[in-house]
mmCIF file with all atom_site columns, C-alpha atoms in Angstrom:
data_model
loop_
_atom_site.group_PDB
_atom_site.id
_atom_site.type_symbol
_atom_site.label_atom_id
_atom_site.label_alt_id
_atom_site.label_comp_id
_atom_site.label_asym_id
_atom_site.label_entity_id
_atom_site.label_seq_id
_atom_site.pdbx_PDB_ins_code
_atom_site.Cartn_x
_atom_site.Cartn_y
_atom_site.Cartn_z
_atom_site.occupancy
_atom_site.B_iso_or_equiv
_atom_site.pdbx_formal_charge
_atom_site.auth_seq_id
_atom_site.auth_comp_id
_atom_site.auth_asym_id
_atom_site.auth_atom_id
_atom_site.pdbx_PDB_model_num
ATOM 1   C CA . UNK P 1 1   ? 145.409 99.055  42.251 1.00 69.00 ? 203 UNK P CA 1
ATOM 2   C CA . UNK P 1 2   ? 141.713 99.299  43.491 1.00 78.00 ? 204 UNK P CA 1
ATOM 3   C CA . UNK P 1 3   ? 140.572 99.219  39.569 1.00 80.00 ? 205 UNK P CA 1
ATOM 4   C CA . UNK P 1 4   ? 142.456 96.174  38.667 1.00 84.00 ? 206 UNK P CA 1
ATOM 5   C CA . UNK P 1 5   ? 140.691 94.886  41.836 1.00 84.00 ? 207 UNK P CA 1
ATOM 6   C CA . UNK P 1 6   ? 137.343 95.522  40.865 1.00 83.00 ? 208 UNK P CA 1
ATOM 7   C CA . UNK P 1 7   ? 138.008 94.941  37.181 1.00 84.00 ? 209 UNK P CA 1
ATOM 8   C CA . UNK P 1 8   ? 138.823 90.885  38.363 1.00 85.00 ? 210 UNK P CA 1
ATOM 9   C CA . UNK P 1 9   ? 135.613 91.041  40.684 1.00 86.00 ? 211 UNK P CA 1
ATOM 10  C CA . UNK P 1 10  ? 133.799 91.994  37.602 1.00 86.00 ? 212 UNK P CA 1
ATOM 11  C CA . UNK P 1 11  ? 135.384 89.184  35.613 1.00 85.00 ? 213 UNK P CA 1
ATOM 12  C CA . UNK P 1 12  ? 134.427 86.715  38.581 1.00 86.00 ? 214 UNK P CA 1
ATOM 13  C CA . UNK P 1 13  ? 130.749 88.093  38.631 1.00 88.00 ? 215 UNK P CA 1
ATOM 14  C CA . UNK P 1 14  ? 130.507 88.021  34.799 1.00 86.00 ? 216 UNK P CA 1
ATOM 15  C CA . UNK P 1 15  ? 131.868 83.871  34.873 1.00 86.00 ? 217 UNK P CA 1
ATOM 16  C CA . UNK P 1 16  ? 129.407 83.407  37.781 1.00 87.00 ? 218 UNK P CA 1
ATOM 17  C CA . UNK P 1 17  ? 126.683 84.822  36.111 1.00 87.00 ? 219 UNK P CA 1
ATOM 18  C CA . UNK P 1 18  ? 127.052 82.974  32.452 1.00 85.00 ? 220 UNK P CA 1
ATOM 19  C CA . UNK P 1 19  ? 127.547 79.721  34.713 1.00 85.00 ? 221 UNK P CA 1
ATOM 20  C CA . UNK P 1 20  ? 124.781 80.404  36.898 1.00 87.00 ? 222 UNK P CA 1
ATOM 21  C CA . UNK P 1 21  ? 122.579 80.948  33.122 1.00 84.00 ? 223 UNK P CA 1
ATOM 22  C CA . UNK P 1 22  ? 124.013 78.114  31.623 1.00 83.00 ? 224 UNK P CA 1
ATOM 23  C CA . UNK P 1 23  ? 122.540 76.092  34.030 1.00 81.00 ? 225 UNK P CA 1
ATOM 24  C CA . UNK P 1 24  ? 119.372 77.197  34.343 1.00 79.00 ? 226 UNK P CA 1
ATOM 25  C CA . UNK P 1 25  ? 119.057 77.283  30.672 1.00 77.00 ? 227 UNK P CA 1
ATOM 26  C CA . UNK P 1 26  ? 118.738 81.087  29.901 1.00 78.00 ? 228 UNK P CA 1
ATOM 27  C CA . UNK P 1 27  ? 120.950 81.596  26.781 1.00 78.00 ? 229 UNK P CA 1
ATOM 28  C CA . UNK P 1 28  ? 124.189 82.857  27.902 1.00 79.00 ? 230 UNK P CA 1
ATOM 29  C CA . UNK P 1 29  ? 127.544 81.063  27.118 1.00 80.00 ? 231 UNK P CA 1
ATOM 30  C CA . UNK P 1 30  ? 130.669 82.280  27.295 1.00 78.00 ? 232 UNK P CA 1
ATOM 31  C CA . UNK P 1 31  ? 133.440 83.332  25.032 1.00 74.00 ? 233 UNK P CA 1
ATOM 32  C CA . UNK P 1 32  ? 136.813 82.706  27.031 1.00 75.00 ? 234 UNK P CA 1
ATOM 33  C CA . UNK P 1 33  ? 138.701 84.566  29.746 1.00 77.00 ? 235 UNK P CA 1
ATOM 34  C CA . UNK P 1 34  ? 140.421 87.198  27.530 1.00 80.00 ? 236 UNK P CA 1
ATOM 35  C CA . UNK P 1 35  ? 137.409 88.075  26.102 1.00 82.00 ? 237 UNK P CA 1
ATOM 36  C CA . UNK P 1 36  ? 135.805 88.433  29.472 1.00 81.00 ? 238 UNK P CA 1
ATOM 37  C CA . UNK P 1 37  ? 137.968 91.012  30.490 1.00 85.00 ? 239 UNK P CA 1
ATOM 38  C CA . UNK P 1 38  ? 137.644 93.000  27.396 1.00 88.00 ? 240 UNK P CA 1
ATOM 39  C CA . UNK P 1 39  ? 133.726 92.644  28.681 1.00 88.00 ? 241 UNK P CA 1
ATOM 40  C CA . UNK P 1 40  ? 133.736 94.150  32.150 1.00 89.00 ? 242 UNK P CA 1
ATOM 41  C CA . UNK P 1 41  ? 135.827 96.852  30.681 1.00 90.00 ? 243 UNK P CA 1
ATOM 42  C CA . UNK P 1 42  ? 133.088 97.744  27.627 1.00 91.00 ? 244 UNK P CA 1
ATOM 43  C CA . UNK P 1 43  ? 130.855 97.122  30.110 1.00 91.00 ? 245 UNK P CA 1
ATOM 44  C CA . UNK P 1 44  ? 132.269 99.551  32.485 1.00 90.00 ? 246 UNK P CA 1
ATOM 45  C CA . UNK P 1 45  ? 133.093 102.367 29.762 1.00 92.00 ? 247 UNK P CA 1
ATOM 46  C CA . UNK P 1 46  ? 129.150 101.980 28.262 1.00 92.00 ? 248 UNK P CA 1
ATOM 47  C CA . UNK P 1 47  ? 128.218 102.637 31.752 1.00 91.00 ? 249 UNK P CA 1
ATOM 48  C CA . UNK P 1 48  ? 130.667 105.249 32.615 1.00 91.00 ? 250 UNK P CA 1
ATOM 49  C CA . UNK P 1 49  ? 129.864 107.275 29.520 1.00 93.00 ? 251 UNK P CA 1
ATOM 50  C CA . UNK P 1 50  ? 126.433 106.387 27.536 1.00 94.00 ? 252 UNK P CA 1
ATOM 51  C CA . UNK P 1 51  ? 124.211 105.519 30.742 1.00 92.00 ? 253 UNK P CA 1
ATOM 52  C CA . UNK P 1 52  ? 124.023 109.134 32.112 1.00 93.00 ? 254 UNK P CA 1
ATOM 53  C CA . UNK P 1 53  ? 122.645 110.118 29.154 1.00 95.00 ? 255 UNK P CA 1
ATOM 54  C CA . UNK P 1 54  ? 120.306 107.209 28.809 1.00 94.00 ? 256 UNK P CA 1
ATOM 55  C CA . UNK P 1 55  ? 119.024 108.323 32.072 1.00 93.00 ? 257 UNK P CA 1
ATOM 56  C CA . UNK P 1 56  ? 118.167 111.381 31.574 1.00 94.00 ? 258 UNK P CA 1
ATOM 57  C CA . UNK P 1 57  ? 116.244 110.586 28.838 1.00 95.00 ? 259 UNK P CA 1
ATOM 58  C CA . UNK P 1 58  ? 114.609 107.998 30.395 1.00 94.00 ? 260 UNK P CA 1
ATOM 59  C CA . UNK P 1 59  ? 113.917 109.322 33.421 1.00 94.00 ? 261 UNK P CA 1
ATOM 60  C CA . UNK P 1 60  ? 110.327 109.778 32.586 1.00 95.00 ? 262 UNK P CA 1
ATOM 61  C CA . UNK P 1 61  ? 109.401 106.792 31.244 1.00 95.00 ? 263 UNK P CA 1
ATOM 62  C CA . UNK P 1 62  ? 111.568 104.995 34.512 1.00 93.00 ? 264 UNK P CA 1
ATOM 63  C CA . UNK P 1 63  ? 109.537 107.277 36.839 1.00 95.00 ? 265 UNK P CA 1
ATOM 64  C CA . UNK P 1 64  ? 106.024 106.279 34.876 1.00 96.00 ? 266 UNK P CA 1
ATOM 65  C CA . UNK P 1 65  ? 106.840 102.638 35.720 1.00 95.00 ? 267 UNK P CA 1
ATOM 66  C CA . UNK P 1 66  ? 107.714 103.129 39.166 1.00 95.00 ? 268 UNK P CA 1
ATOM 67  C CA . UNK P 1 67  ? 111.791 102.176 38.458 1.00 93.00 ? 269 UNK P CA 1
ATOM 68  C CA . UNK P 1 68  ? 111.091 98.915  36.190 1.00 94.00 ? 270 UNK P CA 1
ATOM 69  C CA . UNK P 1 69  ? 112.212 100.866 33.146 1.00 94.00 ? 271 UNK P CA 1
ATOM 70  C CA . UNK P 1 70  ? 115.737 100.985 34.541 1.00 93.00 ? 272 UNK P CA 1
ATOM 71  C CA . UNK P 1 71  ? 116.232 96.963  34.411 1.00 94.00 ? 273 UNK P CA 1
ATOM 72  C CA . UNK P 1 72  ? 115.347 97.116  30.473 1.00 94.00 ? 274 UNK P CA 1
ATOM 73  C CA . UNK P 1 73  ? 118.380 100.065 30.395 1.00 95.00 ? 275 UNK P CA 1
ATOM 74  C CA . UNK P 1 74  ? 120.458 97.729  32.705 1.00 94.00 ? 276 UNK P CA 1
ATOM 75  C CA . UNK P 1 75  ? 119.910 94.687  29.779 1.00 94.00 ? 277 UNK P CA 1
ATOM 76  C CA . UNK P 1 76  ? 120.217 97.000  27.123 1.00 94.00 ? 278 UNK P CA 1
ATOM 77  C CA . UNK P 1 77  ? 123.873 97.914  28.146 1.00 94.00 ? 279 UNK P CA 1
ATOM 78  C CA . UNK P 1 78  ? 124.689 94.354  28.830 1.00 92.00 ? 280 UNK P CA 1
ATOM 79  C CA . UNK P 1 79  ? 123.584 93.487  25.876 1.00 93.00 ? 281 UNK P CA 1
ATOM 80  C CA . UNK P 1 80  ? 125.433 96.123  23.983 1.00 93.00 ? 282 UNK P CA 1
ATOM 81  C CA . UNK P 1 81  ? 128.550 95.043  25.867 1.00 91.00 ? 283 UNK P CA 1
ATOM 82  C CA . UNK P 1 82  ? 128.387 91.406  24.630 1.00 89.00 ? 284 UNK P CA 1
ATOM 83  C CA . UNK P 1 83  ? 127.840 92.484  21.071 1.00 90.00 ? 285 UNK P CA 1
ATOM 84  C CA . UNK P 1 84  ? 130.919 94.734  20.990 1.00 90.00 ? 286 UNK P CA 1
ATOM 85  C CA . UNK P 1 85  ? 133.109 92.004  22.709 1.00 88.00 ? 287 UNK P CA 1
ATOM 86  C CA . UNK P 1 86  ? 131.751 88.371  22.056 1.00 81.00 ? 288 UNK P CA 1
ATOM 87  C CA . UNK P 1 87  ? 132.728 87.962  25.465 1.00 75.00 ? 289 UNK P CA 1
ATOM 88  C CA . UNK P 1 88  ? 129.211 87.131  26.803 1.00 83.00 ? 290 UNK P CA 1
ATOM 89  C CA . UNK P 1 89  ? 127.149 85.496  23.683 1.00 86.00 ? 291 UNK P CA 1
ATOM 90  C CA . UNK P 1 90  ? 123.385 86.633  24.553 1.00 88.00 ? 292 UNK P CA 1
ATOM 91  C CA . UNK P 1 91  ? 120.657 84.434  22.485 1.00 89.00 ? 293 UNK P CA 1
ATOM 92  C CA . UNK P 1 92  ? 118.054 87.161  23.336 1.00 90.00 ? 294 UNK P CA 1
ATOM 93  C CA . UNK P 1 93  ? 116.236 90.208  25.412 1.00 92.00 ? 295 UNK P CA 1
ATOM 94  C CA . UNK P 1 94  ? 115.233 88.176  28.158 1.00 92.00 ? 296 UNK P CA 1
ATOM 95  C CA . UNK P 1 95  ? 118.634 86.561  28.506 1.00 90.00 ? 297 UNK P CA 1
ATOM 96  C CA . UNK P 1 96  ? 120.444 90.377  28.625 1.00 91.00 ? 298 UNK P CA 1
ATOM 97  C CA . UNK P 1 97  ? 117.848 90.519  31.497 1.00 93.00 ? 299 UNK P CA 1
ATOM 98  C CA . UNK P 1 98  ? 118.174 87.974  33.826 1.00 92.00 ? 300 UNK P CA 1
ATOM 99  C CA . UNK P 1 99  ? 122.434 88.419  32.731 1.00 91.00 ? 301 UNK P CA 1
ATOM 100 C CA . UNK P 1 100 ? 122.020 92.277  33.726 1.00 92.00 ? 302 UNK P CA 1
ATOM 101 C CA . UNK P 1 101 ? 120.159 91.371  36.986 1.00 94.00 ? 303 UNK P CA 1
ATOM 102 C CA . UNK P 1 102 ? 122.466 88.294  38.095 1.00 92.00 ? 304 UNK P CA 1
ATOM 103 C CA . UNK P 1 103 ? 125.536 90.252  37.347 1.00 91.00 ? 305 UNK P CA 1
ATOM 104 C CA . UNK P 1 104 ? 124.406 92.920  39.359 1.00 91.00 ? 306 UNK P CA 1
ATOM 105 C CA . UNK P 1 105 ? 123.460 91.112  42.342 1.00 92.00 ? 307 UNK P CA 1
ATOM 106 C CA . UNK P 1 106 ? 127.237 89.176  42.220 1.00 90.00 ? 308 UNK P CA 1
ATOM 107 C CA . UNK P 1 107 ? 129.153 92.094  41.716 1.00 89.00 ? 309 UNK P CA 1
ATOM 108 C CA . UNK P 1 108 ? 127.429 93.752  44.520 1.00 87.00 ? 310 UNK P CA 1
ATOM 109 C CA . UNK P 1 109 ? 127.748 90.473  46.804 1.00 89.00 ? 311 UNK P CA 1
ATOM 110 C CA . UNK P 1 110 ? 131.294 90.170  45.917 1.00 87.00 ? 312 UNK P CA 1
ATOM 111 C CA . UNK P 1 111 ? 132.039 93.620  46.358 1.00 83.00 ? 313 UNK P CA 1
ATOM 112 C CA . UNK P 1 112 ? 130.634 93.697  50.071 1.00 85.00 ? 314 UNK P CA 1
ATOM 113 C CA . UNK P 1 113 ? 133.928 90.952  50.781 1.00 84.00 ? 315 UNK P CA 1
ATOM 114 C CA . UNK P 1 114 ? 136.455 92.528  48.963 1.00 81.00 ? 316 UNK P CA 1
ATOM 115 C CA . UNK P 1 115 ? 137.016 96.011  50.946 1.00 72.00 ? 317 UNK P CA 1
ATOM 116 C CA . UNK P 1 116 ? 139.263 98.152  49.224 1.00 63.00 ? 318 UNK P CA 1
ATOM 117 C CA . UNK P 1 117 ? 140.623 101.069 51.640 1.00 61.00 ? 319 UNK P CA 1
ATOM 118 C CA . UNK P 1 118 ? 141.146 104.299 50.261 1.00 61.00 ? 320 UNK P CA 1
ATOM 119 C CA . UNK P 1 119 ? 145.230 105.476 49.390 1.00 61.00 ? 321 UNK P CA 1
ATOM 120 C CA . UNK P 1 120 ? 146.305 107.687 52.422 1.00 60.00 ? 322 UNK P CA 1
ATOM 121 C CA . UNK P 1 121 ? 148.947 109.281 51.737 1.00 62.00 ? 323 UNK P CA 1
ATOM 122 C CA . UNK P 1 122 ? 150.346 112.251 54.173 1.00 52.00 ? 324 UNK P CA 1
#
């Protein structure tokens, strides 16, 4: 139950994040609700499996640029999302930014109001 939970908080960050770049003029528009969800969850399976990886690898270069480097792997992934789905079209790198950063920020905001208590079962 808790993944279907945050799987809809994603989908609510994602919608508040294309809005919040559509109108502020960034280059992010959106490609429906069904392909939303199908977002969050490449999103969430990039992240689960390729980003380890990508960190490692990067963990030079992000500790040569004091943690910077890990906002251009953050786009990169959101990015990569949106081109597998067409859930979230993004016009360019600086767009998969400020989408990466925004999304980020409301997924952790919303996540701080929605607590989900672990099953306890005896």
């Amino acid at each position: 139950m808790s993944f279907i939970i945050r799987w809809l908080v994603g989908v609510l960050a994602a919608w508040l994040t294309v809005q919040v770049g559509q109108m502020i003029g960034v280059g992010l528009s959106w490609g429906g609700f069904g392909k939303a969800l199908l977002f969050v969850l490449v999103l969430g399976i990039v992240n689960a499996i390729i980003r380890p990886i990508v960190k490692l690898f990067t963990l030079p270069l992000t500790c040569l640029t004091f943690g910077l480097f890990a906002f251009v792997v953050n786009a990169l992934f959101f990015w990569l999302a949106a081109v597998i789905t067409g859930g979230v079209e993004v016009r360019d790198f600086l767009a998969a930014l400020f989408g990466s950063v925004v999304l980020s920020v409301l997924s952790g905001i919303i996540n701080s109001f929605v607590k989900l208590r672990p099953n306890r079962r005896a």
